[in-house]
């Protein structure tokens, strides 16, 4: 008989990699649907708004494009992930992980990062469509990486939280859609044109900071101040949401 | 030293579901311990607390002398657990599910690949190793679950109804696998309804009823206790008149087949009665059966507590 017991614990990096690839396996069957779902609506809205405005200013065009990029992230990170997490809870998938020698934070991070990765093709499509239809020049820089990462983790944090709190996948999907609507409205309409209560709401949505940063980055105007204010807010939101999800998924009765 | 000690364990769901009601026993390292009991007796509730997925309402569980906490790190390193609910890794291929689990238990990539292959071969799934777990049949799904519990050779296995959905061949294969793990020194805790098959493998059993343990011991011991009793299996002719009155205390086990458990001293009296001309003419078949573990189970699974065990 075998006597070589496993060491009983995988290295943190190896474990995260295994967990991430377990999550990414979802995309093997449904990557086409993921791309279509995450790019159709934001691209459609961008095109629709272009058709309805005769000569959009460059500023408005960029607001629309940034808003729709974040909407695209929202679709995967909130609407899809909320359902997935609710479903995982129903299936007791977390029990499987919670009886293996891996850190729960690694499990949660792998789920959030996987859904961020699922959002990437949609982001590319929306950026391309936006650049094409609005004829604006988009500055593609390395700064986009942490911004999309931060926005993605913060938004998938919200999605996972909704999934944890919902009784079932259907309910999670519905609330996910509601939050998505909010992100869409608050992301595309500039804060200066919003009524006060909505401004308050937009202040507590991490997508707001993501859109603003994106806007500055795409125009090549991201100053240190912008990074400091919006970047830090994004970081704080991501961290808080991550911790909340991690704690919540670890409850026992 | 005991692997697990269960001390005055109570688990109450909501306000009044007393799923575990004062459990007290120990499981020695290296033993195969069976937990039997009717549906809802509290078996899964017990093992879920042992693996730290749920916490006792009162009392405690100790692993190697130290108290088990929620999501206990030591338990996660030492125990391979098979939940009663099916494994949820639907998007993975069979091999990937086993390899990933092995890697999360600390095996290197190639060791995990090798061990997964051996396990899938041993459990009879090697030809289906590339199928998606979500597309497997109920029994196949169960087998993958068992393979994930075993990969990495954890020193303790806690398996909640491993053989329920399996066909006879697969069941035998799984029992054989568990016997080999037992030979290698693995501690195995087994919740099962397959009483007859479990008898081959388990060293001791606990029979649970309504949240309590109604009998605990080796199958031999428990059968010995039942030996104070004897069981008659009687099959009646089809055309005979009704002798139902005489069989009032018997349990019907088939069409015109009855099972009657008696105190041993009353056996002679009963046989005399059966030999009488009126009754014997109606008897098609008569057997005196010594108790099996199943008889033990049937005798204890709905008793209130230890009291009426003798
Ligand atoms: N989360 C829960 N909330 C409320 N009641 C529960 C919960 N889990 C189990 N119960 C109840 O506790 C009792 C014991 O359940 P448990 O799952 O431990 O039984 P079991 O012995 O494993 O049964 P089976 O052989 O059917 O698997 C049952 O009556 C069940 O309805
Ligand atoms: Mg059960």
Coordinates of C-alpha atoms and ligand atoms in Angstrom, one line a residue:
Chain A
X1 CA 0.0 0.0 0.0
X2 CA 0.9 3.6 -0.5
X3 CA 2.5 5.2 2.5
X4 CA 3.4 8.5 1.0
X5 CA 0.8 10.7 2.6
X6 CA 0.4 14.1 1.1
X7 CA 2.2 16.8 3.1
X8 CA -1.3 18.0 4.1
X9 CA -1.0 21.4 2.7
X10 CA -0.2 23.0 -0.6
X11 CA 2.0 26.1 -1.0
X12 CA 0.0 29.2 -1.1
X13 CA 0.8 30.0 -4.7
X14 CA 0.3 26.5 -6.0
X15 CA -3.0 26.3 -4.1
X16 CA -4.2 29.5 -5.6
X17 CA -3.3 28.4 -9.1
X18 CA -5.1 25.1 -8.7
X19 CA -8.2 27.0 -7.3
X20 CA -8.1 29.5 -10.1
X21 CA -7.9 26.8 -12.8
X22 CA -10.8 25.0 -11.1
X23 CA -12.9 28.2 -11.5
X24 CA -11.7 28.9 -15.0
X25 CA -12.9 25.5 -16.1
X26 CA -16.4 26.9 -16.2
X27 CA -15.4 28.9 -19.3
X28 CA -14.6 25.7 -21.2
X29 CA -18.2 25.1 -21.9
X30 CA -19.6 28.6 -21.9
X31 CA -16.9 31.1 -23.1
X32 CA -18.9 32.1 -26.2
X33 CA -22.0 32.9 -24.0
X34 CA -19.7 34.8 -21.6
X35 CA -18.4 37.0 -24.4
X36 CA -21.8 37.6 -26.0
X37 CA -23.5 38.4 -22.7
X38 CA -20.8 40.7 -21.4
X39 CA -20.4 42.7 -24.6
X40 CA -23.8 42.8 -26.4
X41 CA -25.6 45.1 -24.0
X42 CA -22.8 47.6 -23.3
X43 CA -21.9 47.7 -27.0
X44 CA -25.5 48.1 -28.0
X45 CA -26.0 51.0 -25.5
X46 CA -22.9 52.7 -26.8
X47 CA -24.1 52.4 -30.4
X48 CA -27.6 53.5 -29.4
X49 CA -26.4 56.6 -27.7
X50 CA -24.2 57.4 -30.6
X51 CA -27.2 57.2 -33.0
X52 CA -29.3 59.5 -30.7
X53 CA -26.7 62.2 -30.3
X54 CA -25.8 64.2 -33.4
X55 CA -22.3 65.5 -32.4
X56 CA -21.3 64.1 -29.1
X57 CA -18.4 66.0 -27.5
X58 CA -15.2 64.0 -26.9
X59 CA -15.9 64.3 -23.2
X60 CA -19.4 62.8 -23.5
X61 CA -18.1 60.1 -25.8
X62 CA -15.5 59.1 -23.3
X63 CA -18.0 59.1 -20.5
X64 CA -20.2 56.8 -22.5
X65 CA -17.4 54.4 -23.4
X66 CA -16.0 54.3 -19.8
X67 CA -19.5 53.8 -18.4
X68 CA -20.1 50.9 -20.8
X69 CA -16.8 49.2 -20.1
X70 CA -17.7 49.2 -16.4
X71 CA -21.1 48.0 -17.3
X72 CA -19.6 45.1 -19.1
X73 CA -17.5 44.2 -16.0
X74 CA -20.6 44.5 -14.0
X75 CA -22.5 42.0 -16.0
X76 CA -20.0 39.2 -15.4
X77 CA -18.8 40.4 -11.9
X78 CA -22.2 41.1 -10.4
X79 CA -25.1 39.6 -12.4
X80 CA -23.3 36.3 -13.3
X81 CA -21.2 35.9 -10.2
X82 CA -24.1 36.6 -7.8
X83 CA -26.0 33.7 -9.4
X84 CA -23.0 31.4 -9.4
X85 CA -22.2 32.0 -5.7
X86 CA -25.8 31.5 -4.7
X87 CA -25.7 28.3 -6.6
X88 CA -22.5 27.2 -5.0
X89 CA -24.0 27.8 -1.6
X90 CA -27.0 25.7 -2.5
X91 CA -24.8 22.9 -3.8
X92 CA -22.6 23.2 -0.7
X93 CA -19.6 23.7 -2.9
X94 CA -17.9 25.6 -0.1
X95 CA -18.1 22.6 2.1
X96 CA -15.8 20.8 -0.3
X97 CA -13.2 23.6 0.0
X98 CA -13.7 24.0 3.7
X99 CA -12.7 20.4 4.4
X100 CA -9.5 20.7 2.4
X101 CA -6.3 22.3 3.8
X102 CA -6.6 25.5 1.8
X103 CA -7.1 29.1 3.0
X104 CA -10.6 30.3 2.5
X105 CA -9.2 33.7 1.3
X106 CA -7.5 31.8 -1.5
X107 CA -10.8 30.2 -2.5
X108 CA -12.6 33.5 -2.5
X109 CA -9.9 35.3 -4.4
X110 CA -9.8 32.6 -7.0
X111 CA -13.5 33.0 -7.6
X112 CA -13.3 36.8 -7.8
X113 CA -10.3 36.8 -10.1
X114 CA -11.9 34.1 -12.4
X115 CA -15.0 36.3 -13.0
X116 CA -12.7 39.3 -13.6
X117 CA -10.9 37.2 -16.3
X118 CA -14.3 36.2 -17.8
X119 CA -15.0 40.0 -18.1
X120 CA -11.9 40.8 -20.1
X121 CA -13.1 39.9 -23.6
X122 CA -16.2 42.0 -23.1
X123 CA -14.0 45.0 -22.1
X124 CA -12.0 44.7 -25.3
X125 CA -15.1 44.5 -27.4
X126 CA -16.7 47.5 -25.8
X127 CA -13.5 49.6 -26.1
X128 CA -13.2 48.6 -29.8
X129 CA -16.8 49.4 -30.5
X130 CA -16.6 52.7 -28.7
X131 CA -13.4 53.8 -30.5
X132 CA -15.0 52.9 -33.8
X133 CA -18.4 54.5 -33.4
X134 CA -17.3 57.6 -31.6
X135 CA -14.1 58.1 -33.6
X136 CA -12.2 59.2 -30.4
X137 CA -8.7 58.3 -29.8
X138 CA -8.3 56.1 -26.7
X139 CA -5.0 56.1 -24.8
X140 CA -4.3 52.5 -24.0
X141 CA -1.8 52.4 -21.1
X142 CA -0.6 50.1 -18.4
X143 CA -2.6 52.0 -15.9
X144 CA -5.7 50.3 -17.3
X145 CA -4.5 47.0 -15.8
X146 CA -4.7 47.9 -12.1
X147 CA -7.9 49.9 -12.7
X148 CA -9.7 47.1 -14.4
X149 CA -8.4 44.7 -11.8
X150 CA -9.5 46.9 -8.9
X151 CA -12.9 47.7 -10.4
X152 CA -13.3 44.0 -11.2
X153 CA -12.5 42.7 -7.8
X154 CA -14.6 45.4 -6.1
X155 CA -17.6 44.6 -8.3
X156 CA -17.2 40.9 -8.1
X157 CA -17.1 41.4 -4.3
X158 CA -20.5 43.0 -4.6
X159 CA -21.7 40.1 -6.8
X160 CA -20.4 37.5 -4.4
X161 CA -21.9 39.3 -1.5
X162 CA -25.3 39.3 -3.2
X163 CA -24.9 35.6 -3.9
X164 CA -24.1 34.8 -0.3
X165 CA -27.0 36.8 0.9
X166 CA -29.6 35.5 -1.5
X167 CA -31.8 32.5 -0.8
X168 CA -31.3 31.1 -4.3
X169 CA -29.8 31.7 -7.7
X170 CA -33.0 33.3 -9.1
X171 CA -33.2 35.9 -6.4
X172 CA -29.4 36.6 -6.7
X173 CA -29.9 37.1 -10.4
X174 CA -32.7 39.6 -9.9
X175 CA -30.9 41.7 -7.3
X176 CA -27.8 41.4 -9.5
X177 CA -29.8 43.0 -12.3
X178 CA -30.9 45.8 -10.1
X179 CA -27.4 46.7 -9.1
X180 CA -26.4 46.5 -12.7
X181 CA -29.0 49.1 -13.6
X182 CA -27.7 51.4 -10.9
X183 CA -24.1 51.0 -12.2
X184 CA -25.3 51.7 -15.7
X185 CA -27.2 54.9 -14.8
X186 CA -24.6 56.3 -12.5
X187 CA -21.7 55.3 -14.7
X188 CA -22.9 56.9 -17.9
X189 CA -24.6 60.0 -16.5
X190 CA -22.0 62.5 -15.3
X191 CA -22.2 63.2 -11.6
X192 CA -22.8 66.9 -12.3
X193 CA -26.2 66.1 -13.9
X194 CA -27.4 63.7 -11.1
X195 CA -29.8 64.7 -8.4
X196 CA -28.3 64.7 -4.9
X197 CA -29.5 61.4 -3.5
X198 CA -28.2 59.6 -6.6
X199 CA -24.8 61.3 -6.2
X200 CA -24.7 59.8 -2.7
X201 CA -25.5 56.4 -4.1
X202 CA -22.8 56.8 -6.7
X203 CA -20.4 57.6 -3.9
X204 CA -20.9 54.2 -2.4
X205 CA -20.6 52.3 -5.6
X206 CA -17.0 51.3 -6.4
X207 CA -17.8 51.4 -10.1
X208 CA -18.0 55.2 -9.8
X209 CA -14.3 55.4 -9.0
X210 CA -13.5 52.8 -11.7
X211 CA -15.3 54.9 -14.3
X212 CA -13.6 58.1 -13.3
X213 CA -10.2 56.6 -13.3
X214 CA -10.9 54.9 -16.6
X215 CA -12.1 58.2 -18.1
X216 CA -8.9 59.9 -17.0
X217 CA -6.7 57.1 -18.2
X218 CA -8.4 56.8 -21.7
X219 CA -7.9 60.5 -22.3
X220 CA -4.3 60.3 -21.0
X221 CA -5.1 62.7 -18.1
X222 CA -4.6 60.6 -15.0
X223 CA -2.9 62.9 -12.6
X224 CA -1.4 61.9 -9.3
X225 CA -4.4 63.4 -7.5
X226 CA -6.8 61.3 -9.5
X227 CA -4.9 58.2 -8.7
X228 CA -4.7 59.1 -5.0
X229 CA -8.4 59.8 -4.6
X230 CA -10.1 57.4 -6.9
X231 CA -7.4 54.8 -6.8
X232 CA -7.4 54.6 -3.0
X233 CA -11.2 54.5 -2.9
X234 CA -11.1 51.6 -5.3
X235 CA -8.5 49.8 -3.2
X236 CA -10.4 50.3 0.0
X237 CA -13.7 49.1 -1.6
X238 CA -12.0 46.0 -3.0
X239 CA -10.4 45.2 0.3
X240 CA -13.5 45.7 2.3
X241 CA -15.7 43.7 0.0
X242 CA -13.2 40.9 -0.2
X243 CA -13.0 40.6 3.5
X244 CA -16.8 40.7 3.8
X245 CA -17.2 37.9 1.3
X246 CA -14.4 35.9 2.9
X247 CA -16.0 36.2 6.4
X248 CA -19.5 35.5 5.1
X249 CA -18.6 32.4 3.2
X250 CA -17.0 31.0 6.3
X251 CA -20.0 31.1 8.6
X252 CA -21.0 27.8 10.2
X253 CA -24.3 26.9 11.9
Chain B
X1 CA -4.7 7.1 21.6
X2 CA -8.2 7.8 20.4
X3 CA -8.4 9.4 17.0
X4 CA -11.7 11.0 17.8
X5 CA -13.5 11.5 21.1
X6 CA -17.1 12.6 21.3
X7 CA -18.0 14.0 24.7
X8 CA -21.7 14.6 25.6
X9 CA -22.4 16.0 22.2
X10 CA -25.6 17.8 21.5
X11 CA -26.7 19.4 18.3
X12 CA -30.0 21.2 18.2
X13 CA -31.3 22.7 14.9
X14 CA -33.6 25.6 15.3
X15 CA -35.5 25.4 18.5
X16 CA -36.5 21.7 18.8
X17 CA -34.7 19.4 16.4
X18 CA -32.5 17.5 18.7
X19 CA -30.4 15.8 16.0
X20 CA -27.6 14.7 18.3
X21 CA -28.7 14.0 21.9
X22 CA -25.9 13.3 24.2
X23 CA -23.4 11.3 22.2
X24 CA -20.4 9.8 24.1
X25 CA -17.9 7.5 22.5
X26 CA -14.4 7.3 21.1
X27 CA -12.9 6.1 17.9
X28 CA -9.5 4.5 18.1
X29 CA -6.7 5.3 15.6
X30 CA -6.6 2.6 12.9
X31 CA -10.0 1.2 13.5
X32 CA -12.9 1.0 11.0
X33 CA -15.9 2.4 12.8
X34 CA -19.4 2.0 11.3
X35 CA -22.3 4.4 12.1
X36 CA -25.6 2.9 11.3
X37 CA -29.1 4.2 11.9
X38 CA -32.4 5.0 10.3
X39 CA -33.0 8.1 8.1
X40 CA -32.9 11.2 10.2
X41 CA -31.1 9.5 13.2
X42 CA -28.4 12.2 13.2
X43 CA -25.5 10.4 11.5
X44 CA -24.7 13.1 9.0
X45 CA -25.1 15.8 11.7
X46 CA -22.5 14.0 13.7
X47 CA -19.9 13.7 11.0
X48 CA -20.4 17.2 9.8
X49 CA -19.4 18.4 13.3
X50 CA -16.4 16.0 13.3
X51 CA -15.1 17.7 10.1
X52 CA -15.8 21.2 11.4
X53 CA -18.5 22.1 8.9
X54 CA -20.9 22.7 11.8
X55 CA -20.4 23.3 15.5
X56 CA -21.9 21.5 18.5
X57 CA -24.7 23.1 20.4
X58 CA -22.9 21.8 23.5
X59 CA -20.3 19.1 24.3
X60 CA -17.2 18.6 22.3
X61 CA -15.3 16.6 19.8
X62 CA -11.6 16.0 20.1
X63 CA -9.2 15.0 17.4
X64 CA -6.0 13.4 18.9
X65 CA -6.9 14.9 22.2
X66 CA -7.4 18.5 21.0
X67 CA -10.8 20.1 20.6
X68 CA -12.1 20.4 17.0
X69 CA -13.1 23.9 16.0
X70 CA -15.1 25.2 13.1
X71 CA -13.1 24.7 9.9
X72 CA -10.4 23.1 12.0
X73 CA -7.0 23.2 10.3
X74 CA -5.8 19.9 11.8
X75 CA -8.9 18.2 10.7
X76 CA -8.6 19.5 7.2
X77 CA -5.1 18.2 7.0
X78 CA -5.8 14.8 8.5
X79 CA -9.3 13.9 7.2
X80 CA -10.5 12.9 3.8
X81 CA -14.3 13.6 3.9
X82 CA -17.0 12.4 1.6
X83 CA -20.2 14.3 2.1
X84 CA -23.6 12.7 1.7
X85 CA -24.5 15.4 -0.8
X86 CA -22.8 14.8 -4.2
X87 CA -19.5 16.5 -5.1
X88 CA -20.2 19.8 -6.8
X89 CA -17.2 20.1 -9.1
X90 CA -19.4 19.8 -12.2
X91 CA -17.2 21.8 -14.6
X92 CA -14.1 19.6 -14.1
X93 CA -13.2 16.4 -15.8
X94 CA -13.1 13.4 -13.6
X95 CA -9.3 13.2 -13.6
X96 CA -9.0 17.0 -13.0
X97 CA -11.3 16.8 -10.0
X98 CA -9.1 14.1 -8.4
X99 CA -5.8 15.8 -9.3
X100 CA -6.9 19.2 -8.1
X101 CA -8.1 17.8 -4.8
X102 CA -4.8 15.9 -4.4
X103 CA -2.9 19.1 -5.1
X104 CA -4.9 21.0 -2.6
X105 CA -3.9 18.3 -0.1
X106 CA -0.3 19.1 -0.8
X107 CA 0.7 16.6 -3.5
X108 CA 3.0 17.9 -6.2
X109 CA 1.7 18.0 -9.8
X110 CA 3.2 14.7 -10.9
X111 CA 2.4 12.9 -7.7
X112 CA -1.2 14.1 -7.9
X113 CA -1.4 13.0 -11.6
X114 CA 0.0 9.6 -10.7
X115 CA -2.1 9.0 -7.7
X116 CA -5.3 10.1 -9.5
X117 CA -4.6 7.6 -12.2
X118 CA -4.0 4.8 -9.7
X119 CA -7.2 5.7 -7.8
X120 CA -9.4 6.0 -10.9
X121 CA -8.0 2.6 -12.0
X122 CA -8.7 1.1 -8.6
X123 CA -12.2 2.5 -8.5
X124 CA -13.0 1.5 -12.1
X125 CA -13.3 5.0 -13.6
X126 CA -10.2 5.2 -15.7
X127 CA -12.1 4.8 -18.9
X128 CA -14.3 7.8 -18.0
X129 CA -11.5 10.0 -16.7
X130 CA -12.1 12.7 -19.4
X131 CA -15.8 13.1 -18.8
X132 CA -17.2 16.2 -17.1
X133 CA -18.2 15.5 -13.6
X134 CA -21.5 17.2 -14.3
X135 CA -22.3 14.7 -17.0
X136 CA -21.7 11.6 -14.9
X137 CA -24.4 9.1 -13.8
X138 CA -25.4 9.1 -10.1
X139 CA -23.1 6.2 -9.2
X140 CA -20.2 7.5 -11.2
X141 CA -20.5 10.8 -9.5
X142 CA -20.4 9.0 -6.2
X143 CA -17.2 7.1 -7.2
X144 CA -15.4 10.4 -8.2
X145 CA -16.4 11.7 -4.8
X146 CA -14.9 8.7 -3.1
X147 CA -11.7 9.1 -5.2
X148 CA -11.4 12.8 -4.1
X149 CA -11.8 11.8 -0.5
X150 CA -9.0 9.2 -0.8
X151 CA -6.5 11.1 -2.9
X152 CA -3.4 12.2 -1.0
X153 CA -3.9 9.2 1.4
X154 CA -5.3 11.2 4.4
X155 CA -4.7 9.2 7.6
X156 CA -8.4 9.4 8.5
X157 CA -11.4 8.9 6.2
X158 CA -14.9 10.0 7.1
X159 CA -17.3 8.7 4.5
X160 CA -21.0 9.5 4.6
X161 CA -22.8 6.7 2.8
X162 CA -20.1 5.9 0.2
X163 CA -21.9 3.0 -1.4
X164 CA -25.5 4.1 -1.6
X165 CA -25.9 4.6 -5.3
X166 CA -23.5 2.0 -6.4
X167 CA -24.1 -1.2 -8.4
X168 CA -23.1 -4.5 -6.7
X169 CA -19.8 -4.6 -8.6
X170 CA -18.8 -1.0 -7.8
X171 CA -19.9 -1.5 -4.2
X172 CA -17.7 -4.5 -3.8
X173 CA -14.8 -2.6 -5.4
X174 CA -15.2 0.2 -2.9
X175 CA -15.4 -2.1 0.1
X176 CA -12.2 -3.8 -1.1
X177 CA -10.5 -0.4 -1.5
X178 CA -11.5 0.5 2.1
X179 CA -10.2 -2.8 3.3
X180 CA -6.8 -2.1 1.7
X181 CA -6.8 1.3 3.4
X182 CA -7.6 -0.4 6.6
X183 CA -4.6 -2.7 6.2
X184 CA -2.4 0.3 5.6
X185 CA -3.5 1.7 8.9
X186 CA -6.0 4.3 7.9
X187 CA -8.7 5.2 10.4
X188 CA -12.1 4.9 8.7
X189 CA -15.4 6.2 9.9
X190 CA -18.2 5.0 7.8
X191 CA -21.8 6.0 7.7
X192 CA -23.8 3.4 5.9
X193 CA -27.1 1.7 5.3
X194 CA -25.5 -1.3 3.7
X195 CA -25.4 -3.2 6.9
X196 CA -24.6 -6.6 5.4
X197 CA -21.7 -5.4 3.4
X198 CA -20.4 -3.2 6.2
X199 CA -20.1 -6.2 8.4
X200 CA -17.1 -7.4 6.3
X201 CA -15.2 -4.2 6.9
X202 CA -16.0 -2.6 10.2
X203 CA -14.3 -3.4 13.5
X204 CA -17.0 -1.7 15.6
X205 CA -20.3 -0.1 14.9
X206 CA -22.6 2.4 16.6
X207 CA -26.3 2.2 15.9
X208 CA -28.0 5.5 16.2
X209 CA -31.6 6.1 16.8
X210 CA -33.2 9.5 17.3
X211 CA -30.0 11.3 18.0
X212 CA -28.6 8.8 20.5
X213 CA -26.5 5.7 20.3
X214 CA -28.7 2.7 21.0
X215 CA -26.0 0.1 20.7
X216 CA -22.2 0.2 20.2
X217 CA -19.7 -2.6 19.9
X218 CA -18.1 -5.1 17.5
X219 CA -20.6 -6.8 15.2
X220 CA -19.7 -10.0 17.1
X221 CA -20.5 -8.5 20.5
X222 CA -23.8 -7.1 19.3
X223 CA -24.8 -10.3 17.8
X224 CA -23.9 -12.1 21.0
X225 CA -26.2 -9.8 22.9
X226 CA -28.9 -10.7 20.4
X227 CA -28.1 -14.3 20.9
X228 CA -30.2 -14.2 24.0
X229 CA -32.8 -14.1 21.3
X230 CA -33.4 -16.3 18.3
X231 CA -35.2 -15.7 15.1
X232 CA -37.5 -17.9 13.3
X233 CA -38.3 -17.4 9.6
X234 CA -41.6 -19.1 8.7
X235 CA -43.1 -19.4 5.2
X236 CA -46.8 -20.5 5.1
X237 CA -48.6 -22.5 2.4
X238 CA -50.9 -20.5 0.2
X239 CA -54.0 -22.5 0.8
X240 CA -53.8 -22.9 4.5
X241 CA -56.3 -21.3 6.9
X242 CA -55.4 -18.2 8.7
X243 CA -52.9 -18.6 11.5
X244 CA -52.4 -14.9 11.8
X245 CA -53.3 -14.9 15.5
X246 CA -50.4 -17.2 16.3
X247 CA -48.1 -14.9 14.4
X248 CA -49.3 -11.7 16.0
X249 CA -45.9 -10.7 17.3
X250 CA -44.1 -11.6 14.0
X251 CA -42.8 -9.2 11.4
X252 CA -44.0 -9.9 7.9
X253 CA -41.0 -10.1 5.6
X254 CA -42.7 -11.2 2.4
X255 CA -45.9 -12.6 1.0
X256 CA -46.8 -15.3 3.6
X257 CA -43.3 -15.1 5.1
X258 CA -42.8 -14.0 8.7
X259 CA -40.0 -13.4 11.0
X260 CA -40.4 -14.0 14.7
X261 CA -37.8 -13.0 17.3
X262 CA -38.1 -14.9 20.6
X263 CA -36.2 -15.2 23.8
X264 CA -34.1 -18.3 23.5
X265 CA -35.8 -20.1 26.4
X266 CA -39.1 -19.9 24.6
X267 CA -37.8 -21.6 21.5
X268 CA -38.7 -25.1 22.6
X269 CA -42.2 -24.0 23.4
X270 CA -42.6 -22.4 20.0
X271 CA -41.2 -25.3 18.1
X272 CA -43.6 -27.7 20.0
X273 CA -46.4 -25.5 18.9
X274 CA -45.3 -25.4 15.3
X275 CA -44.9 -29.2 15.3
X276 CA -48.5 -29.6 16.3
X277 CA -50.7 -31.1 13.5
X278 CA -52.8 -28.1 12.9
X279 CA -49.9 -25.7 12.4
X280 CA -47.3 -27.9 10.9
X281 CA -49.6 -28.7 7.9
X282 CA -49.5 -25.1 7.0
X283 CA -45.8 -24.5 7.2
X284 CA -44.0 -24.5 3.9
X285 CA -40.6 -23.6 5.2
X286 CA -39.1 -23.0 8.6
X287 CA -35.7 -21.8 9.6
X288 CA -33.9 -20.9 12.8
X289 CA -31.6 -18.1 12.0
X290 CA -28.7 -16.8 14.1
X291 CA -28.6 -13.1 14.1
X292 CA -26.7 -11.1 11.5
X293 CA -25.6 -7.5 11.8
X294 CA -28.7 -6.6 10.0
X295 CA -30.8 -8.3 12.7
X296 CA -28.8 -6.3 15.3
X297 CA -29.6 -3.2 13.3
X298 CA -33.3 -4.0 13.1
X299 CA -33.4 -4.7 16.8
X300 CA -31.8 -1.4 17.8
X301 CA -32.5 1.1 15.1
X302 CA -35.7 2.4 16.7
X303 CA -35.1 1.9 20.3
X304 CA -35.2 4.8 22.7
X305 CA -31.8 4.3 24.3
X306 CA -29.4 1.8 25.8
X307 CA -31.9 0.4 28.2
X308 CA -33.7 -2.2 26.3
X309 CA -30.6 -3.5 24.6
X310 CA -30.5 -6.8 26.6
Ligands
LIG1 N1 -29.8 22.2 8.8 C1 -30.8 21.6 9.4 N2 -31.8 22.3 9.9 C2 -32.8 21.7 10.6 N3 -32.9 20.4 10.8 C3 -31.9 19.6 10.3 C4 -30.8 20.2 9.6 N4 -30.0 19.2 9.2 C5 -30.6 18.0 9.6 N5 -31.7 18.3 10.3 C6 -32.6 17.3 10.9 O1 -31.9 16.6 11.9 C7 -32.1 15.2 11.8 C8 -30.9 14.4 11.6 O2 -30.4 14.7 10.3 P1 -29.2 13.9 9.7 O3 -28.9 14.4 8.3 O4 -28.1 13.9 10.6 O5 -29.7 12.4 9.6 P2 -29.0 11.1 9.0 O6 -28.9 10.2 10.2 O7 -27.8 11.4 8.3 O8 -30.1 10.5 8.0 P3 -30.0 9.9 6.6 O9 -29.7 8.4 6.8 O10 -31.3 10.0 5.9 O11 -28.9 10.5 5.8 C9 -33.2 15.0 10.8 O12 -34.5 14.9 11.4 C10 -33.1 16.3 9.9 O13 -34.4 16.6 9.4
LIG2 MG1 -27.2 11.4 6.4

